[in-house]
CSV table of C-alpha atoms in Angstrom, one decimal:
chain,number,residue,atom,x,y,z
A,1,MET,CA,-24.5,-25.4,-13.6
A,2,ARG,CA,-25.3,-23.0,-10.8
A,3,ASP,CA,-24.0,-25.6,-8.3
A,4,ALA,CA,-20.7,-25.7,-10.0
A,5,TYR,CA,-20.7,-22.0,-10.0
A,6,HIS,CA,-21.3,-21.8,-6.3
A,7,GLU,CA,-18.6,-24.3,-5.6
A,8,GLU,CA,-16.2,-22.1,-7.6
A,9,LEU,CA,-17.3,-19.1,-5.5
A,10,ASP,CA,-16.9,-21.0,-2.3
A,11,SER,CA,-13.4,-22.1,-3.3
A,12,ILE,CA,-12.5,-18.5,-3.9
A,13,GLY,CA,-13.6,-17.7,-0.4
A,14,ASP,CA,-11.6,-20.6,0.9
A,15,GLY,CA,-8.6,-19.2,-0.8
A,16,LEU,CA,-9.1,-15.9,0.8
A,17,VAL,CA,-9.4,-17.6,4.1
A,18,GLU,CA,-6.1,-19.5,3.6
A,19,MET,CA,-4.3,-16.3,2.5
A,20,ALA,CA,-5.5,-14.5,5.7
A,21,ARG,CA,-4.4,-17.5,7.8
A,22,LEU,CA,-0.9,-17.5,6.2
A,23,VAL,CA,-0.3,-13.8,6.5
A,24,GLY,CA,-1.7,-13.8,10.1
A,25,SER,CA,0.9,-16.5,10.9
A,26,ALA,CA,3.6,-14.6,8.9
A,27,ILE,CA,3.2,-11.4,11.0
A,28,GLY,CA,3.2,-13.4,14.3
A,29,ARG,CA,6.4,-15.2,13.3
A,30,ALA,CA,8.1,-12.1,11.8
A,31,THR,CA,7.4,-10.3,15.1
A,32,THR,CA,9.0,-13.1,17.1
A,33,ALA,CA,11.9,-13.2,14.6
A,34,ILE,CA,12.6,-9.5,15.0
A,35,LEU,CA,12.3,-9.6,18.8
A,36,ASP,CA,14.5,-12.6,19.3
A,37,SER,CA,16.7,-11.8,16.4
A,38,ASP,CA,16.0,-15.3,15.0
A,39,LEU,CA,17.6,-15.5,11.6
A,40,LYS,CA,16.1,-18.9,10.7
A,41,LEU,CA,12.6,-17.8,11.5
A,42,ALA,CA,12.9,-14.5,9.6
A,43,GLU,CA,14.1,-16.5,6.6
A,44,SER,CA,11.2,-18.9,6.9
A,45,VAL,CA,8.8,-15.9,6.8
A,46,ILE,CA,10.4,-14.5,3.9
A,47,GLU,CA,10.3,-17.7,1.9
A,48,ALA,CA,6.7,-18.4,2.9
A,49,ASP,CA,5.5,-15.3,1.3
A,50,LYS,CA,5.9,-17.0,-2.1
A,51,LYS,CA,3.1,-19.3,-1.1
A,52,VAL,CA,0.9,-16.2,-0.5
A,53,ASP,CA,1.7,-14.8,-3.8
A,54,GLU,CA,0.9,-18.1,-5.5
A,55,LEU,CA,-2.4,-18.3,-3.7
A,56,GLN,CA,-3.2,-14.8,-5.0
A,57,HIS,CA,-2.3,-15.5,-8.7
A,58,ASP,CA,-4.3,-18.7,-8.4
A,59,LEU,CA,-7.3,-17.0,-6.8
A,60,GLU,CA,-7.2,-14.1,-9.3
A,61,ALA,CA,-7.1,-16.5,-12.2
A,62,ARG,CA,-10.0,-18.4,-10.9
A,63,ALA,CA,-12.0,-15.3,-10.3
A,64,ILE,CA,-11.5,-14.1,-13.9
A,65,ALA,CA,-12.2,-17.4,-15.3
A,66,LEU,CA,-15.5,-17.4,-13.4
A,67,LEU,CA,-16.4,-14.0,-14.6
A,68,ALA,CA,-15.8,-15.1,-18.1
A,69,ARG,CA,-17.6,-18.4,-17.9
A,70,GLN,CA,-20.5,-17.6,-15.7
A,71,GLN,CA,-20.9,-14.0,-16.3
A,72,PRO,CA,-22.5,-13.2,-12.9
A,73,VAL,CA,-24.5,-10.1,-12.3
A,74,ALA,CA,-25.6,-8.2,-9.3
A,75,THR,CA,-24.5,-9.6,-5.9
A,76,ASP,CA,-22.5,-12.5,-7.4
A,77,LEU,CA,-20.7,-10.1,-9.6
A,78,ARG,CA,-20.0,-7.9,-6.6
A,79,ILE,CA,-18.6,-10.8,-4.6
A,80,VAL,CA,-16.2,-11.8,-7.4
A,81,VAL,CA,-14.9,-8.3,-7.8
A,82,THR,CA,-14.6,-7.8,-4.0
A,83,SER,CA,-12.7,-11.0,-3.7
A,84,LEU,CA,-10.1,-9.7,-6.2
A,85,ARG,CA,-9.8,-6.6,-3.9
A,86,MET,CA,-9.5,-8.7,-0.8
A,87,SER,CA,-6.9,-10.9,-2.3
A,88,ALA,CA,-4.9,-7.8,-3.1
A,89,ASP,CA,-5.1,-6.6,0.5
A,90,LEU,CA,-4.0,-10.0,1.8
A,91,GLU,CA,-1.1,-10.2,-0.7
A,92,ARG,CA,0.1,-6.7,0.4
A,93,SER,CA,-0.3,-7.7,4.1
A,94,GLY,CA,2.0,-10.7,3.3
A,95,ASP,CA,4.6,-8.3,1.9
A,96,LEU,CA,4.4,-6.2,5.0
A,97,ALA,CA,5.1,-9.3,7.3
A,98,GLN,CA,8.0,-10.1,4.9
A,99,HIS,CA,9.4,-6.6,5.5
A,100,VAL,CA,9.4,-7.1,9.2
A,101,ALA,CA,11.3,-10.3,8.7
A,102,LYS,CA,13.6,-8.7,6.3
A,103,LEU,CA,14.5,-6.0,8.9
A,104,ALA,CA,15.2,-8.8,11.4
A,105,ARG,CA,17.5,-10.4,8.8
A,106,LEU,CA,19.2,-7.2,7.9
A,107,ARG,CA,20.1,-6.4,11.6
A,108,PHE,CA,21.1,-10.0,12.6
A,109,PRO,CA,22.9,-10.8,14.9
A,110,GLU,CA,22.0,-7.5,16.4
A,111,ARG,CA,18.5,-6.9,17.7
A,112,ALA,CA,16.7,-4.3,15.7
A,113,ILE,CA,14.4,-3.3,18.5
A,114,PRO,CA,15.8,-1.9,21.8
A,115,HIS,CA,14.7,-3.5,25.0
A,116,ASP,CA,12.4,-0.7,26.1
A,117,LEU,CA,10.3,-1.0,23.0
A,118,HIS,CA,10.1,-4.8,23.1
A,119,SER,CA,6.6,-4.9,24.8
A,120,THR,CA,5.2,-2.4,22.4
A,121,VAL,CA,6.4,-4.1,19.4
A,122,LEU,CA,5.2,-7.5,20.8
A,123,GLU,CA,1.7,-5.9,21.4
A,124,MET,CA,1.7,-4.5,17.9
A,125,GLY,CA,2.7,-7.9,16.4
A,126,GLN,CA,0.0,-9.8,18.4
A,127,LEU,CA,-2.7,-7.3,17.7
A,128,ALA,CA,-1.9,-7.5,14.0
A,129,GLN,CA,-2.1,-11.2,14.2
A,130,ARG,CA,-5.5,-11.0,16.0
A,131,LEU,CA,-6.8,-8.5,13.5
A,132,MET,CA,-6.0,-10.9,10.6
A,133,ALA,CA,-7.5,-13.8,12.4
A,134,LYS,CA,-10.7,-11.8,12.9
A,135,ALA,CA,-10.6,-10.8,9.2
A,136,ALA,CA,-10.5,-14.5,8.3
A,137,GLU,CA,-13.4,-15.2,10.6
A,138,VAL,CA,-15.3,-12.4,9.0
A,139,ILE,CA,-14.8,-13.9,5.5
A,140,ILE,CA,-16.1,-17.2,6.8
A,141,THR,CA,-19.1,-16.0,8.9
A,142,LYS,CA,-19.9,-12.7,7.2
A,143,ASP,CA,-20.5,-11.4,10.8
A,144,VAL,CA,-20.9,-7.7,10.4
A,145,ASP,CA,-20.7,-7.0,14.2
A,146,LEU,CA,-17.3,-8.8,14.3
A,147,ALA,CA,-16.3,-6.8,11.2
A,148,LEU,CA,-17.0,-3.6,13.0
A,149,GLN,CA,-14.9,-4.7,16.0
A,150,LEU,CA,-11.9,-4.5,13.8
A,151,GLU,CA,-12.2,-0.7,13.7
A,152,THR,CA,-11.9,-0.7,17.6
A,153,ASP,CA,-8.9,-3.0,17.4
A,154,ASP,CA,-7.4,-0.7,14.8
A,155,ASP,CA,-7.8,2.2,17.2
A,156,GLU,CA,-5.7,0.2,19.6
A,157,MET,CA,-3.1,-0.2,16.9
A,158,ASP,CA,-3.0,3.6,16.4
A,159,LEU,CA,-2.5,3.9,20.2
A,160,LEU,CA,0.5,1.6,20.1
A,161,HIS,CA,1.9,3.3,17.1
A,162,ARG,CA,1.7,6.6,19.1
A,163,THR,CA,3.4,5.0,22.0
A,164,LEU,CA,6.2,3.9,19.7
A,165,PHE,CA,6.6,7.5,18.4
A,166,GLN,CA,6.5,8.9,22.0
A,167,HIS,CA,9.5,6.7,22.6
A,168,LEU,CA,11.2,7.9,19.5
A,169,MET,CA,10.6,11.5,20.5
A,170,ASP,CA,11.6,11.2,24.1
A,171,ASP,CA,14.7,13.2,25.0
A,172,ARG,CA,16.0,10.2,26.7
A,173,TRP,CA,16.2,8.3,23.4
A,174,ARG,CA,19.7,6.9,23.3
A,175,HIS,CA,19.5,4.3,20.5
A,176,GLY,CA,20.7,6.4,17.7
A,177,ILE,CA,19.3,7.3,14.3
A,178,GLU,CA,19.5,3.9,12.6
A,179,THR,CA,17.3,2.3,15.3
A,180,ALA,CA,14.9,5.3,15.0
A,181,VAL,CA,14.7,4.7,11.3
A,182,ASP,CA,14.1,1.0,11.8
A,183,VAL,CA,11.4,1.6,14.5
A,184,THR,CA,9.8,4.2,12.2
A,185,LEU,CA,9.5,1.8,9.4
A,186,LEU,CA,8.5,-1.1,11.6
A,187,GLY,CA,5.7,1.0,13.1
A,188,ARG,CA,4.5,1.8,9.5
A,189,TYR,CA,4.5,-1.9,8.6
A,190,TYR,CA,2.3,-2.9,11.4
A,191,GLU,CA,0.0,0.0,10.9
A,192,ARG,CA,-0.5,-0.8,7.2
A,193,PHE,CA,-0.8,-4.5,8.0
A,194,ALA,CA,-3.6,-3.6,10.3
A,195,ASP,CA,-5.3,-1.2,7.7
A,196,HIS,CA,-5.4,-4.1,5.2
A,197,ALA,CA,-7.0,-6.5,7.7
A,198,VAL,CA,-9.7,-3.7,8.5
A,199,ALA,CA,-10.1,-3.3,4.7
A,200,VAL,CA,-10.8,-6.9,4.2
A,201,ALA,CA,-13.4,-6.9,6.9
A,202,LYS,CA,-15.0,-3.8,5.6
A,203,ARG,CA,-15.2,-5.2,2.2
A,204,VAL,CA,-17.3,-8.1,3.6
A,205,VAL,CA,-19.5,-5.5,5.4
A,206,PHE,CA,-20.0,-3.9,2.0
A,207,LEU,CA,-21.0,-7.1,0.5
A,208,VAL,CA,-23.4,-7.9,3.2
A,209,THR,CA,-25.1,-4.6,3.8
A,210,GLY,CA,-24.5,-2.9,0.4
A,211,GLU,CA,-23.5,0.2,2.2
A,212,HIS,CA,-21.5,2.4,0.0
A,213,ALA,CA,-17.7,2.0,0.0
A,214,ALA,CA,-17.1,5.6,0.7
A,215,ASP,CA,-18.2,5.3,4.4
A,216,LEU,CA,-16.2,2.1,4.6
A,217,GLN,CA,-13.0,3.1,2.8
A,218,PRO,CA,-10.0,1.9,4.8
A,219,ASP,CA,-7.0,3.7,3.6
A,220,ILE,CA,-8.1,7.3,4.1
A,221,GLN,CA,-6.1,8.3,7.1
A,222,PRO,CA,-2.9,6.2,7.3
A,223,GLU,CA,-0.7,9.2,8.0
A,224,ILE,CA,-0.8,8.3,11.8
A,225,GLY,CA,3.0,7.9,11.4
A,226,ALA,CA,3.5,11.6,10.8
A,227,ALA,CA,0.7,12.7,13.1
A,228,GLY,CA,1.9,10.3,15.8
A,229,ALA,CA,5.5,11.8,15.3
A,230,GLY,CA,3.8,15.2,15.7
A,231,GLU,CA,2.0,14.3,18.9
A,232,GLY,CA,5.2,12.7,20.3
A,233,ALA,CA,7.2,15.7,19.6
B,1,MET,CA,-24.3,-2.1,-28.9
B,2,ARG,CA,-20.6,-2.9,-29.3
B,3,ASP,CA,-20.0,0.7,-30.1
B,4,ALA,CA,-21.6,2.0,-26.8
B,5,TYR,CA,-19.6,-0.6,-25.2
B,6,HIS,CA,-16.2,0.5,-26.5
B,7,GLU,CA,-17.2,4.1,-25.7
B,8,GLU,CA,-17.8,3.0,-22.1
B,9,LEU,CA,-14.3,1.2,-22.1
B,10,ASP,CA,-12.8,4.3,-23.5
B,11,SER,CA,-14.3,6.4,-20.8
B,12,ILE,CA,-12.9,4.2,-18.2
B,13,GLY,CA,-9.5,4.7,-19.8
B,14,ASP,CA,-10.0,8.4,-19.8
B,15,GLY,CA,-10.9,8.3,-16.1
B,16,LEU,CA,-7.6,6.4,-15.4
B,17,VAL,CA,-5.7,9.0,-17.3
B,18,GLU,CA,-7.5,11.9,-15.4
B,19,MET,CA,-6.6,10.1,-12.0
B,20,ALA,CA,-3.0,9.8,-13.0
B,21,ARG,CA,-2.8,13.4,-14.0
B,22,LEU,CA,-4.3,14.6,-10.7
B,23,VAL,CA,-2.0,12.5,-8.6
B,24,GLY,CA,1.1,13.4,-10.7
B,25,SER,CA,0.1,17.1,-10.0
B,26,ALA,CA,-0.5,16.4,-6.4
B,27,ILE,CA,2.9,14.8,-5.7
B,28,GLY,CA,4.6,17.8,-7.4
B,29,ARG,CA,2.6,20.3,-5.4
B,30,ALA,CA,3.1,18.4,-2.2
B,31,THR,CA,6.8,18.3,-2.7
B,32,THR,CA,6.8,22.1,-3.2
B,33,ALA,CA,4.6,22.5,-0.1
B,34,ILE,CA,7.0,20.5,2.1
B,35,LEU,CA,10.2,22.1,0.7
B,36,ASP,CA,8.7,25.7,1.0
B,37,SER,CA,6.6,25.0,4.1
B,38,ASP,CA,3.6,26.4,2.2
B,39,LEU,CA,0.6,25.8,4.3
B,40,LYS,CA,-2.0,26.9,1.7
B,41,LEU,CA,-0.5,24.7,-1.0
B,42,ALA,CA,-0.4,21.7,1.4
B,43,GLU,CA,-4.0,22.2,2.2
B,44,SER,CA,-5.0,22.4,-1.4
B,45,VAL,CA,-3.3,19.1,-2.0
B,46,ILE,CA,-5.1,17.5,0.9
B,47,GLU,CA,-8.4,18.9,-0.3
B,48,ALA,CA,-7.8,17.8,-3.9
B,49,ASP,CA,-7.5,14.2,-2.9
B,50,LYS,CA,-11.2,14.0,-2.5
B,51,LYS,CA,-11.6,14.5,-6.2
B,52,VAL,CA,-9.3,11.5,-6.9
B,53,ASP,CA,-11.3,9.4,-4.5
B,54,GLU,CA,-14.5,10.4,-6.3
B,55,LEU,CA,-13.1,9.6,-9.6
B,56,GLN,CA,-12.1,6.1,-8.3
B,57,HIS,CA,-15.5,5.4,-7.0
B,58,ASP,CA,-17.2,6.6,-10.2
B,59,LEU,CA,-14.8,4.6,-12.3
B,60,GLU,CA,-15.3,1.4,-10.3
B,61,ALA,CA,-19.0,1.9,-10.4
B,62,ARG,CA,-18.8,2.2,-14.3
B,63,ALA,CA,-16.5,-0.8,-14.6
B,64,ILE,CA,-18.8,-3.0,-12.5
B,65,ALA,CA,-21.8,-1.8,-14.4
B,66,LEU,CA,-20.0,-2.6,-17.7
B,67,LEU,CA,-19.2,-6.1,-16.5
B,68,ALA,CA,-22.8,-6.7,-15.6
B,69,ARG,CA,-24.4,-5.2,-18.7
B,70,GLN,CA,-22.0,-6.3,-21.4
B,71,GLN,CA,-20.4,-9.4,-19.9
B,72,PRO,CA,-17.2,-9.1,-21.7
B,73,VAL,CA,-14.9,-12.1,-22.0
B,74,ALA,CA,-11.2,-12.7,-23.0
B,75,THR,CA,-9.2,-9.5,-23.6
B,76,ASP,CA,-12.1,-7.2,-22.9
B,77,LEU,CA,-12.8,-8.7,-19.5
B,78,ARG,CA,-9.0,-8.5,-18.7
B,79,ILE,CA,-9.1,-4.8,-19.6
B,80,VAL,CA,-11.9,-4.1,-17.2
B,81,VAL,CA,-10.4,-6.1,-14.4
B,82,THR,CA,-7.1,-4.5,-14.9
B,83,SER,CA,-8.6,-1.1,-14.9
B,84,LEU,CA,-10.0,-1.7,-11.5
B,85,ARG,CA,-6.5,-2.6,-10.2
B,86,MET,CA,-5.0,0.5,-11.9
B,87,SER,CA,-7.7,2.7,-10.3
B,88,ALA,CA,-6.7,1.3,-6.9
B,89,ASP,CA,-3.0,2.1,-7.6
B,90,LEU,CA,-3.9,5.6,-8.6
B,91,GLU,CA,-6.1,6.1,-5.5
B,92,ARG,CA,-3.4,5.0,-3.2
B,93,SER,CA,-0.8,7.2,-5.0
B,94,GLY,CA,-3.1,10.0,-4.3
B,95,ASP,CA,-3.1,9.1,-0.6
B,96,LEU,CA,0.6,9.1,-0.5
B,97,ALA,CA,0.8,12.6,-2.1
B,98,GLN,CA,-1.6,13.6,0.5
B,99,HIS,CA,0.6,12.2,3.3
B,100,VAL,CA,3.4,14.4,2.1
B,101,ALA,CA,1.2,17.4,2.2
B,102,LYS,CA,0.0,16.5,5.7
B,103,LEU,CA,3.6,16.2,6.9
B,104,ALA,CA,4.2,19.7,5.5
B,105,ARG,CA,1.1,20.9,7.4
B,106,LEU,CA,2.1,19.2,10.5
B,107,ARG,CA,5.4,20.8,10.6
B,108,PHE,CA,4.3,24.3,9.5
B,109,PRO,CA,5.7,26.9,10.1
B,110,GLU,CA,8.9,24.9,10.5
B,111,ARG,CA,10.3,23.2,7.5
B,112,ALA,CA,10.2,19.4,7.8
B,113,ILE,CA,13.2,19.0,5.5
B,114,PRO,CA,16.7,20.2,6.5
B,115,HIS,CA,18.5,22.2,4.0
B,116,ASP,CA,21.0,19.5,3.1
B,117,LEU,CA,18.3,17.2,2.1
B,118,HIS,CA,16.4,19.7,0.1
B,119,SER,CA,17.8,18.8,-3.3
B,120,THR,CA,17.4,15.1,-2.8
B,121,VAL,CA,13.7,15.5,-1.8
B,122,LEU,CA,13.2,17.8,-4.8
B,123,GLU,CA,14.6,15.2,-7.1
B,124,MET,CA,12.5,12.5,-5.5
B,125,GLY,CA,9.3,14.6,-6.0
B,126,GLN,CA,10.2,15.5,-9.5
B,127,LEU,CA,10.9,12.0,-10.4
B,128,ALA,CA,7.7,10.8,-8.8
B,129,GLN,CA,5.9,13.3,-10.9
B,130,ARG,CA,7.7,12.3,-14.1
B,131,LEU,CA,7.0,8.6,-13.4
B,132,MET,CA,3.3,9.2,-13.1
B,133,ALA,CA,3.3,11.4,-16.3
B,134,LYS,CA,4.7,8.5,-18.0
B,135,ALA,CA,2.3,6.1,-16.5
B,136,ALA,CA,-0.5,8.4,-17.9
B,137,GLU,CA,1.2,8.3,-21.3
B,138,VAL,CA,1.5,4.5,-21.2
B,139,ILE,CA,-2.3,4.3,-20.5
B,140,ILE,CA,-3.0,6.4,-23.5
B,141,THR,CA,-0.5,5.0,-26.1
B,142,LYS,CA,-0.1,1.4,-24.7
B,143,ASP,CA,3.5,1.9,-25.5
B,144,VAL,CA,5.4,-1.1,-24.1
B,145,ASP,CA,8.9,0.4,-24.5
B,146,LEU,CA,7.8,3.4,-22.5
B,147,ALA,CA,6.3,1.3,-19.9
B,148,LEU,CA,9.6,-0.5,-19.4
B,149,GLN,CA,11.4,2.8,-19.1
B,150,LEU,CA,9.5,3.2,-15.8
B,151,GLU,CA,11.7,0.5,-14.3
B,152,THR,CA,14.8,2.4,-15.1
B,153,ASP,CA,13.3,5.5,-13.6
B,154,ASP,CA,12.3,3.5,-10.6
B,155,ASP,CA,15.9,2.4,-10.1
B,156,GLU,CA,16.7,6.0,-9.9
B,157,MET,CA,14.2,6.5,-7.2
B,158,ASP,CA,15.9,3.7,-5.2
B,159,LEU,CA,19.1,5.5,-5.6
B,160,LEU,CA,17.7,8.7,-4.3
B,161,HIS,CA,16.1,6.8,-1.4
B,162,ARG,CA,19.5,5.3,-0.5
B,163,THR,CA,21.0,8.9,-0.7
B,164,LEU,CA,18.4,9.9,1.8
B,165,PHE,CA,19.3,7.1,4.2
B,166,GLN,CA,22.9,7.8,3.7
B,167,HIS,CA,22.4,11.3,5.1
B,168,LEU,CA,20.3,9.9,7.9
B,169,MET,CA,23.0,7.5,8.9
B,170,ASP,CA,25.8,9.9,8.6
B,171,ASP,CA,27.6,10.6,11.9
B,172,ARG,CA,27.3,14.2,11.1
B,173,TRP,CA,23.4,14.1,11.2
B,174,ARG,CA,22.5,17.0,13.5
B,175,HIS,CA,18.7,17.3,12.9
B,176,GLY,CA,17.6,15.1,15.7
B,177,ILE,CA,15.2,12.2,15.8
B,178,GLU,CA,11.9,13.9,14.8
B,179,THR,CA,13.4,15.0,11.6
B,180,ALA,CA,14.9,11.6,11.0
B,181,VAL,CA,11.5,10.0,11.5
B,182,ASP,CA,9.9,12.6,9.1
B,183,VAL,CA,12.5,11.9,6.5
B,184,THR,CA,12.1,8.2,6.9
B,185,LEU,CA,8.5,8.4,6.3
B,186,LEU,CA,8.8,10.8,3.5
B,187,GLY,CA,11.3,8.6,1.7
B,188,ARG,CA,8.8,5.7,2.0
B,189,TYR,CA,6.0,7.8,0.6
B,190,TYR,CA,7.9,8.7,-2.5
B,191,GLU,CA,9.1,5.1,-3.0
B,192,ARG,CA,5.6,3.7,-2.7
B,193,PHE,CA,4.3,6.4,-5.0
B,194,ALA,CA,6.8,5.3,-7.6
B,195,ASP,CA,6.0,1.6,-7.1
B,196,HIS,CA,2.4,2.3,-7.9
B,197,ALA,CA,3.3,4.3,-11.0
B,198,VAL,CA,5.4,1.4,-12.2
B,199,ALA,CA,2.6,-1.0,-11.4
B,200,VAL,CA,0.1,0.9,-13.5
B,201,ALA,CA,2.6,0.8,-16.4
B,202,LYS,CA,3.2,-2.8,-15.9
B,203,ARG,CA,-0.5,-3.6,-15.9
B,204,VAL,CA,-0.7,-2.1,-19.3
B,205,VAL,CA,2.2,-4.2,-20.6
B,206,PHE,CA,0.4,-7.2,-19.2
B,207,LEU,CA,-2.7,-6.3,-21.2
B,208,VAL,CA,-0.8,-5.7,-24.4
B,209,THR,CA,1.7,-8.6,-24.2
B,210,GLY,CA,-0.3,-11.1,-22.2
B,211,GLU,CA,2.9,-11.9,-20.3
B,212,HIS,CA,2.2,-13.4,-16.8
B,213,ALA,CA,1.8,-11.0,-14.0
B,214,ALA,CA,4.4,-12.9,-11.9
B,215,ASP,CA,7.2,-11.5,-13.9
B,216,LEU,CA,5.7,-8.0,-13.8
B,217,GLN,CA,4.5,-7.9,-10.3
B,218,PRO,CA,5.4,-4.5,-8.8
B,219,ASP,CA,5.4,-4.7,-5.1
B,220,ILE,CA,7.7,-7.5,-4.4
B,221,GLN,CA,10.7,-5.7,-3.1
B,222,PRO,CA,9.6,-2.4,-1.5
B,223,GLU,CA,11.9,-2.9,1.6
B,224,ILE,CA,14.4,-0.6,0.1
B,225,GLY,CA,13.7,1.5,3.2
B,226,ALA,CA,15.3,-1.1,5.5
B,227,ALA,CA,17.8,-2.2,3.0
B,228,GLY,CA,18.8,1.4,2.3
B,229,ALA,CA,19.2,2.0,6.0
B,230,GLY,CA,21.4,-1.0,6.2
B,231,GLU,CA,23.6,0.2,3.5
B,232,GLY,CA,23.7,3.5,4.9
B,233,ALA,CA,24.7,2.2,8.2
């Protein structure tokens, strides 16, 4: 009975890793789509998000069934509840990758991103993808040190986000308001994507160390957008 | 034993209602703060979010303790799991109200919002507050019809959001890039706040009707920002 139970628990973990891989791939491809103005690629990212949503529903159903059938307590209960939260983070990350792709589609055949922001956006996309790859690895290995690395990576994302805002606020900005709006939203999508990857990793830390979530809460200061705008101003 | 159990369950419901009331008040006050450039009010909103976070932690701890002790199944289990999700929605709504307040603080003593957008932002803030008040009422009454009303209200929020983008995209826009960035982020905060209020109400519908979450999933199309920008362009 306990074996079947642990198999179920493992399969929930596998589902989380698969979700993380899919959304990591999605943010990478969405970034390429928006930089190259590649409509087909954008549409494939938009379409692929359904798979992420399905995985989440499936994972939630299994987690709830497991709660009902096995009635876990203590650590096991915490693992299941935390898995539900992680799946919500990953589903939301998928939405954000989809938003990037939808912005690419909306502006096609124009390029949403002006040439002088190309490298910053590319770096944000790559960093987002790396963060999610590390989050997946943290789920698999439960490596607390690796999980803590994601915070440092996230600082890097904040820096890139500020760079983006500095471009926007520069007096030499000549790309108009529409592009400024697109870039503002895009920056926010990457930043939130990174927040969710960090959140996933921190939830694993919480499971492993039992440290209180208050110290590990991810979403407390995501107003970098506004702050970045302020600093760039 | 079952009575103590239902008391605990009720107290979780009370906690959700209190959270909803606090974040509804927060978005209203944050809106006033940003429209009036009222630093003290902004800071009180920022400070008050701690209470929301505390309530969430408390509520989660109680929900997990209840799962461990009472091992509910079927509907009762679903109520507890759904409560955890609602508390996450409400905590995030609190963050968003806080972002509005932080933007007010960042721009103080300037006004972040130009005069010609004043009434649109006021309407968005009021609507957000009404949506959250209705969500609280839905938690209390479990009134499915009222819950469905929130979708119509949310359509109104989308319209307001588009109005905001139309202003931004108007050739006569003379407020510069910084304000465009602020307005873009602000629009997104209100829109996401409304999404979370709708999500809370829909989760109640799911509990009452047992209809599958796929039809009721809230966060599937929050790219109104970009779409709105497109339509405004």
